[in-house]
Short mmCIF file of C-alpha atoms in Angstrom, two decimals:
data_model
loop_
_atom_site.label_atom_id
_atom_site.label_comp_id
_atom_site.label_asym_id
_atom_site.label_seq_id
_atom_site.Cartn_x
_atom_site.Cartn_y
_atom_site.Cartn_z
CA UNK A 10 -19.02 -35.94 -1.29
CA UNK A 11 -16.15 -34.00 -2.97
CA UNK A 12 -12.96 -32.54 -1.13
CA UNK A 13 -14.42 -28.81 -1.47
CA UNK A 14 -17.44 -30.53 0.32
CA UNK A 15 -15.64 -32.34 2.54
CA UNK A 16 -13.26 -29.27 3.40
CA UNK A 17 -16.60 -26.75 4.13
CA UNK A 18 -18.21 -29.60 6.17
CA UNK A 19 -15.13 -29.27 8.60
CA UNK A 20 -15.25 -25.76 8.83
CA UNK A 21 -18.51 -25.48 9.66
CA UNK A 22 -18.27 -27.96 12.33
CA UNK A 23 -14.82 -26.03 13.64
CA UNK A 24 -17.15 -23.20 13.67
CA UNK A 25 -20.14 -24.44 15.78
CA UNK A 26 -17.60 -26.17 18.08
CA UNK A 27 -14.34 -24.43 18.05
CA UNK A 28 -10.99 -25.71 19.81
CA UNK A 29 -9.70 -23.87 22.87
CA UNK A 30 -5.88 -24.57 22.82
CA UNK A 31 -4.72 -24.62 26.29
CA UNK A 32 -1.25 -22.71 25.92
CA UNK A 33 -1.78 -19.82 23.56
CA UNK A 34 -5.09 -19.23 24.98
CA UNK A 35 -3.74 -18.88 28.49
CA UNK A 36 -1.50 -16.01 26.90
CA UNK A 37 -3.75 -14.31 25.89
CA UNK A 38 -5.98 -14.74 29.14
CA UNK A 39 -3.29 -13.48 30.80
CA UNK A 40 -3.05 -10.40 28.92
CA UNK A 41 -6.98 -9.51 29.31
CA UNK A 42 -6.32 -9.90 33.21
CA UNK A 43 -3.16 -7.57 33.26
CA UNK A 44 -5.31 -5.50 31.13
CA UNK A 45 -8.29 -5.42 33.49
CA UNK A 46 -6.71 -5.35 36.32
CA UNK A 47 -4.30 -2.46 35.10
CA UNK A 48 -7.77 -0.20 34.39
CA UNK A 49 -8.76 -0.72 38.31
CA UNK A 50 -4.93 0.38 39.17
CA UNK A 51 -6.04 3.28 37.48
CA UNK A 52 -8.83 3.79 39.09
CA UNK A 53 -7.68 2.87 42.30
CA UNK A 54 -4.96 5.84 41.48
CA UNK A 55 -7.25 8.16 40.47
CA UNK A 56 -8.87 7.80 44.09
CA UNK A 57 -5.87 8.79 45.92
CA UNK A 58 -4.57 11.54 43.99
CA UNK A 59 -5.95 14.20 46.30
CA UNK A 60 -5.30 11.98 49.56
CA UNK A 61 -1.93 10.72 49.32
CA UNK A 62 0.30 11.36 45.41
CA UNK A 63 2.76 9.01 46.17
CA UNK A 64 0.14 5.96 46.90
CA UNK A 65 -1.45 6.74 43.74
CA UNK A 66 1.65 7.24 41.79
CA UNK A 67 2.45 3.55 43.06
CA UNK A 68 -1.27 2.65 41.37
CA UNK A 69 -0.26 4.16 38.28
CA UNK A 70 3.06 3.08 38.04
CA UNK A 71 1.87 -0.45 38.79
CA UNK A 72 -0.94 -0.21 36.11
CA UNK A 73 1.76 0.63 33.71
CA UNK A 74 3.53 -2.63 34.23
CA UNK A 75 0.69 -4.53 34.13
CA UNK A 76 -0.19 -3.08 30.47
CA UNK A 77 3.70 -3.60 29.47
CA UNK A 78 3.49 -7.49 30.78
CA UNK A 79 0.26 -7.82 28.96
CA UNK A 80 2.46 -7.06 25.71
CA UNK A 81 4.80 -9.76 26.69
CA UNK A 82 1.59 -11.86 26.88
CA UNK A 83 0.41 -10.98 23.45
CA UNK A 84 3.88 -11.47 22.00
CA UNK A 85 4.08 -15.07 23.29
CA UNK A 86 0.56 -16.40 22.30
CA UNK A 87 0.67 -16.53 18.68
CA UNK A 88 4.18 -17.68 18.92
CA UNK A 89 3.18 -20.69 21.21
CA UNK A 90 0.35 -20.80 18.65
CA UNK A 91 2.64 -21.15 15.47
CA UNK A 92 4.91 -23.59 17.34
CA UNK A 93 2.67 -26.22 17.88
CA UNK A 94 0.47 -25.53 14.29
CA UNK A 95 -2.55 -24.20 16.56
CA UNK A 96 -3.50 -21.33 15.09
CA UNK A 97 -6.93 -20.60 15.28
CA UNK A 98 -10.23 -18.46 14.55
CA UNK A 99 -11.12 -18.63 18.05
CA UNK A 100 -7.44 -17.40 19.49
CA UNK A 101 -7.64 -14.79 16.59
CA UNK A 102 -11.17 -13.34 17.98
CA UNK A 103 -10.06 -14.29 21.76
CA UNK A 104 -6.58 -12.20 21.17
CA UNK A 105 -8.91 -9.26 19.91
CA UNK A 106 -10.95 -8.67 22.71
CA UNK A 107 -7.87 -9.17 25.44
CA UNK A 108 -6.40 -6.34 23.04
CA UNK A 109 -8.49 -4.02 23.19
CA UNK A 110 -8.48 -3.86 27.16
CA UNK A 111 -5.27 -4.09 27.70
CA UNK A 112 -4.03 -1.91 24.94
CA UNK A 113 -7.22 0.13 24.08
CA UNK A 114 -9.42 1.47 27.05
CA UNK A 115 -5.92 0.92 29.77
CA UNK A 116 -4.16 3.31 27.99
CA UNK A 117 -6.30 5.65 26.93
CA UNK A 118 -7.80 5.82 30.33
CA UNK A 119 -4.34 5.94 31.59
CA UNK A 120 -3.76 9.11 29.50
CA UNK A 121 -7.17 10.22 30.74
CA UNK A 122 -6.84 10.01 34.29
CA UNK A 123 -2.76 11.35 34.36
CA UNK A 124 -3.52 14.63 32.32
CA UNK A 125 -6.40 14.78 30.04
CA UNK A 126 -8.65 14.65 33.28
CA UNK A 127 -7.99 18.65 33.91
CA UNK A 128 -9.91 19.23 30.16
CA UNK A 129 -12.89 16.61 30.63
CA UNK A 130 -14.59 17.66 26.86
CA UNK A 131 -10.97 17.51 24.65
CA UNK A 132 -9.68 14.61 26.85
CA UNK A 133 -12.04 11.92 26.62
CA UNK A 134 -12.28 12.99 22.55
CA UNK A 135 -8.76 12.51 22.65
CA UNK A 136 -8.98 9.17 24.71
CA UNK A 137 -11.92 7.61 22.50
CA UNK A 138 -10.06 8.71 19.31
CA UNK A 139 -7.21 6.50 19.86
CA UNK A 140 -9.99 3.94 21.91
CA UNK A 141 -11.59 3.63 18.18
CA UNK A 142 -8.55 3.58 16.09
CA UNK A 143 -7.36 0.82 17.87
CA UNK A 144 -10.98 -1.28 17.89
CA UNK A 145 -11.39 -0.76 14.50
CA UNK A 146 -7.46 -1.82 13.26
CA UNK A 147 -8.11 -4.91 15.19
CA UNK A 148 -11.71 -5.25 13.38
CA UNK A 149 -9.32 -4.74 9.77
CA UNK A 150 -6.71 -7.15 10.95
CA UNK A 151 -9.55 -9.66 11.85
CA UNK A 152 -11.38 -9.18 8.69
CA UNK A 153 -7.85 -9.50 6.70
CA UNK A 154 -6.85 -13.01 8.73
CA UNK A 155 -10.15 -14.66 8.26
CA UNK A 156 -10.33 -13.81 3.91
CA UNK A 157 -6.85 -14.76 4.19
CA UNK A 158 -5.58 -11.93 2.25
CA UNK A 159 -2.55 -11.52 3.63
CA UNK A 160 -3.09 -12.72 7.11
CA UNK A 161 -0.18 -14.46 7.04
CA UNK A 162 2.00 -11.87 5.94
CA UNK A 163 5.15 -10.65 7.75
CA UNK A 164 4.64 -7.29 8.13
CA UNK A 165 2.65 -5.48 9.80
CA UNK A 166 0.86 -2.14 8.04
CA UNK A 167 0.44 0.24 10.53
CA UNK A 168 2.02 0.93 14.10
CA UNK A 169 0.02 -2.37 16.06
CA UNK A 170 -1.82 -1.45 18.73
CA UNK A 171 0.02 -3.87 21.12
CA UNK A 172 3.38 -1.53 20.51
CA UNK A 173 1.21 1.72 20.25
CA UNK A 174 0.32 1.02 23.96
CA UNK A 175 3.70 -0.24 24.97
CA UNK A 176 5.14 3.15 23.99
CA UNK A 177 2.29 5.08 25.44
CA UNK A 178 2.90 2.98 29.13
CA UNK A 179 6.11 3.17 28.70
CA UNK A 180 7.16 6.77 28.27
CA UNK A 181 4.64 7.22 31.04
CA UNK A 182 6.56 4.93 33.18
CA UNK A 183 9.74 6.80 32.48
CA UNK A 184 8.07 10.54 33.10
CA UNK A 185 7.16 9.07 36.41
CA UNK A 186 10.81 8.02 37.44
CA UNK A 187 11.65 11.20 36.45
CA UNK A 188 9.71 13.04 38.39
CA UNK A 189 10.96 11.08 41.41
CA UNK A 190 7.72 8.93 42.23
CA UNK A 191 5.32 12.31 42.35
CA UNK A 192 2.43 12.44 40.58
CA UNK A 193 2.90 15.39 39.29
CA UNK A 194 4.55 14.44 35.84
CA UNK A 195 5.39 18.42 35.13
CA UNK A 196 5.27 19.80 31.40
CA UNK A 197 6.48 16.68 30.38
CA UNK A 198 2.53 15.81 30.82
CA UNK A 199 1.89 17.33 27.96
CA UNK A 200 3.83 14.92 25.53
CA UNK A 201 1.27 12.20 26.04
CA UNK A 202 -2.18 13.59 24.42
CA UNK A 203 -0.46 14.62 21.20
CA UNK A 204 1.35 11.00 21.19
CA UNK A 205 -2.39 9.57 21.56
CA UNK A 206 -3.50 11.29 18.44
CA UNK A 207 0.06 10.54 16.49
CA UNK A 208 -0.50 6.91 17.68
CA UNK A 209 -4.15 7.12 16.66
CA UNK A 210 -3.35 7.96 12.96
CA UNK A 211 -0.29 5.80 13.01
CA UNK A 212 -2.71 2.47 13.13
CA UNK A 213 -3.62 3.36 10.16
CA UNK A 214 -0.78 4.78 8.37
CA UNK A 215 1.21 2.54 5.16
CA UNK A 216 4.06 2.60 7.15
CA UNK A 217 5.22 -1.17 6.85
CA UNK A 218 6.52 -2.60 10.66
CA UNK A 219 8.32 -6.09 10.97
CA UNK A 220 5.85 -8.51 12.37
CA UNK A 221 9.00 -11.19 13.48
CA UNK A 222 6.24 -13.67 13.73
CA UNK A 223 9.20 -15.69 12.27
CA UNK A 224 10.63 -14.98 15.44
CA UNK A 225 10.36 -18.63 17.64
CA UNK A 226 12.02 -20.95 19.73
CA UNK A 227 13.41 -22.40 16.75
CA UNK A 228 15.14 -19.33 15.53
CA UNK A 229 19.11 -19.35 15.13
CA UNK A 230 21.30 -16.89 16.27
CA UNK A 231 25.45 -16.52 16.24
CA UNK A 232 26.97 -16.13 19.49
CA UNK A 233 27.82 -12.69 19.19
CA UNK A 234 24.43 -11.50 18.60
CA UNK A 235 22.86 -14.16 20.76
CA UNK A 236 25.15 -12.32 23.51
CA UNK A 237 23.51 -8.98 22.35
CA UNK A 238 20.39 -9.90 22.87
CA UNK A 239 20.77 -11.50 26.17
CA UNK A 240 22.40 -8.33 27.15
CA UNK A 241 19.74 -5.91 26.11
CA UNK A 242 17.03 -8.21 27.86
CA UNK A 243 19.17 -7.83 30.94
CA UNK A 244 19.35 -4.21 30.73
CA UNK A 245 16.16 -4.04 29.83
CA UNK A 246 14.85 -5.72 33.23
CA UNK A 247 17.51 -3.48 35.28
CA UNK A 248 16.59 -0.30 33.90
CA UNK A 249 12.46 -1.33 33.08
CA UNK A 250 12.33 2.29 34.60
CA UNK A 251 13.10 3.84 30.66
CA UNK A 252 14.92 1.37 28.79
CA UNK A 253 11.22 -0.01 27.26
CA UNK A 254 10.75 3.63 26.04
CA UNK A 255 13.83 3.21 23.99
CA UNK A 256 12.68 0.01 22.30
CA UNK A 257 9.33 0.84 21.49
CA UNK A 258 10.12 4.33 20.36
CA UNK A 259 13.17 2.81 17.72
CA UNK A 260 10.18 0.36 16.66
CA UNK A 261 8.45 3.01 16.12
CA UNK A 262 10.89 5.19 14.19
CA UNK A 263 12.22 2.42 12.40
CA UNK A 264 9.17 2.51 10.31
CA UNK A 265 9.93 5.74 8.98
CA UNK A 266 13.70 4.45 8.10
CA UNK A 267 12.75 1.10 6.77
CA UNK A 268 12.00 2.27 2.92
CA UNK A 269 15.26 3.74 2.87
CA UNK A 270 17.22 1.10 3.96
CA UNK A 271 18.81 -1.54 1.66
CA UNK A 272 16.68 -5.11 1.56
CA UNK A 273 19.92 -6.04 2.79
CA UNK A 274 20.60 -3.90 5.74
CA UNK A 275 16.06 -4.98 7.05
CA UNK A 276 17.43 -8.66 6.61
CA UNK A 277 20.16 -7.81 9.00
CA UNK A 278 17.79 -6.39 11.38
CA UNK A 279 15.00 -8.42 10.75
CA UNK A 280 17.05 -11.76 10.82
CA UNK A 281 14.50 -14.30 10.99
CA UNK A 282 12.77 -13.27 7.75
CA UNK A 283 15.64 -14.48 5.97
CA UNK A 284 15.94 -17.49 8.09
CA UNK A 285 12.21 -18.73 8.09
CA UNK A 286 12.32 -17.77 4.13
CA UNK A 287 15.48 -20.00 3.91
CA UNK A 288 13.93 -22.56 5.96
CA UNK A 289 11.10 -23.15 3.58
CA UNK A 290 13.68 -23.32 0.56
CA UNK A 291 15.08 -26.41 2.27
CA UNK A 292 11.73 -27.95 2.90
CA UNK A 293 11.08 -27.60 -0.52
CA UNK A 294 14.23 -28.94 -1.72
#
């Protein structure tokens, strides 16, 4: 038996008995439980809109923090993954299906049952649109990884799904603050079904997004920035009312800026590019 023989004989038995790594895995459980448990939140709120507003604005609210830790979920699996070299076809289809519950049918039903719900025909089209954008750019991403052609690249092309809900949640979130804990969201309301469609077409655009996959415990940082960024997490957890609107929206507009900034000034911003790209110049050295 050759090495190509030898090589497909592993596969096939990685196939037909696949690994379950304990860490990354338990990630991305966690994300398909925020996720599920974030659509009965919805529900739940739903319920008590015409009994008591300010229970069920606590429901949605609630739900919404559940879908924006399940992004925090999905951000740390494939890192933990990467770390210890245990990346996987099983995680890959596993991550999949907690994504499209957590950042799929929660948000969209989110979106449904906040304002859609008072134009039942146009909002569940509107909801299943961005439902089946999102199922199928996980399907392309899937397809992609597994020929490896260009699985492993560092960009992402398209808004992902994980931010497209993050923003969704998130701007939700901060309408509700805004409107003082009432369910009533106000015209404001309005901004969400258009965003579902933008988002929907977004999934699919050839706008290029950073993936920082090279982004890891390992990664460097000066003290300055390292302060930064310790900073902005801070403020981030003090003011979780809007300040995770802020981030996902400049992710989401820095996609339109990125072709027209210098290589330079993305290697600034995208730091550990450059780092993980310098990294494997010493290895090879």
């Amino acid at each position: 038996m050759n090495a190509e023989e030898e090589e497909e004989s592993r596969r096939l038995k990685e196939a037909e008995n696949p690994k379950i790594y304990l860490l990354p895995n338990l990630m991305t459980a966690g994300n398909l439980l925020c996720g599920f448990v974030a659509v009965l939140k919805i529900v739940e709120g739903e319920l008590l809109q015409s009994v008591d507003p300010k229970q069920a604005a606590e429901r949605f609210e609630l739900a919404i923090l559940l879908i924006l830790t399940a992004c925090i979920c999905d951000a740390l699996d494939g890192r933990l993954a990467r770390l210890g070299g245990h990346e996987s076809a099983f995680g890959r289809e596993f991550d999949s299906l907690a994504d499209i519950v957590s950042f799929g049918v929660a948000p969209a039903l989110m979106v449904y049952k906040v304002v859609l719900i008072e134009f039942p025909r146009l909002g569940w089209i509107v909801a299943s649109l961005y439902l089946l954008c999102g199922a199928l750019r996980l399907a392309r991403f899937n397809c992609v990884a597994a020929s490896n052609a260009g699985g492993g690249s560092k960009d992402f092309r398209g808004f992902p799904i994980p931010a497209a809900a993050g923003l969704t949640a998130s701007l939700t979130l901060f309408m509700l603050w805004m409107a003082k804990g009432d369910h009533d969201l106000g015209p404001w309301k309005w901004v969400l079904p258009p965003l579902l469609i933008f988002l929907s077409f977004m999934m699919f655009s050839r706008f290029q997004y950073p993936s920082f996959k090279g982004l890891n415990w390992k990664t460097t940082k000066s003290i300055p920035r390292f302060i930064v960024i310790v900073l902005i997490v801070g403020f981030t957890v003090l003011e979780y009312n809007w300040m995770p609107a802020v981030i996902f929206l400049s992710y989401l507009l820095y996609g339109f800026l990125r072709p027209f900034l210098s290589m330079r000034m993305q290697r600034e911003i995208e730091e550990e590019i450059m780092e993980e790209e310098e990294e494997g110049e010493e290895g090879k050295v």
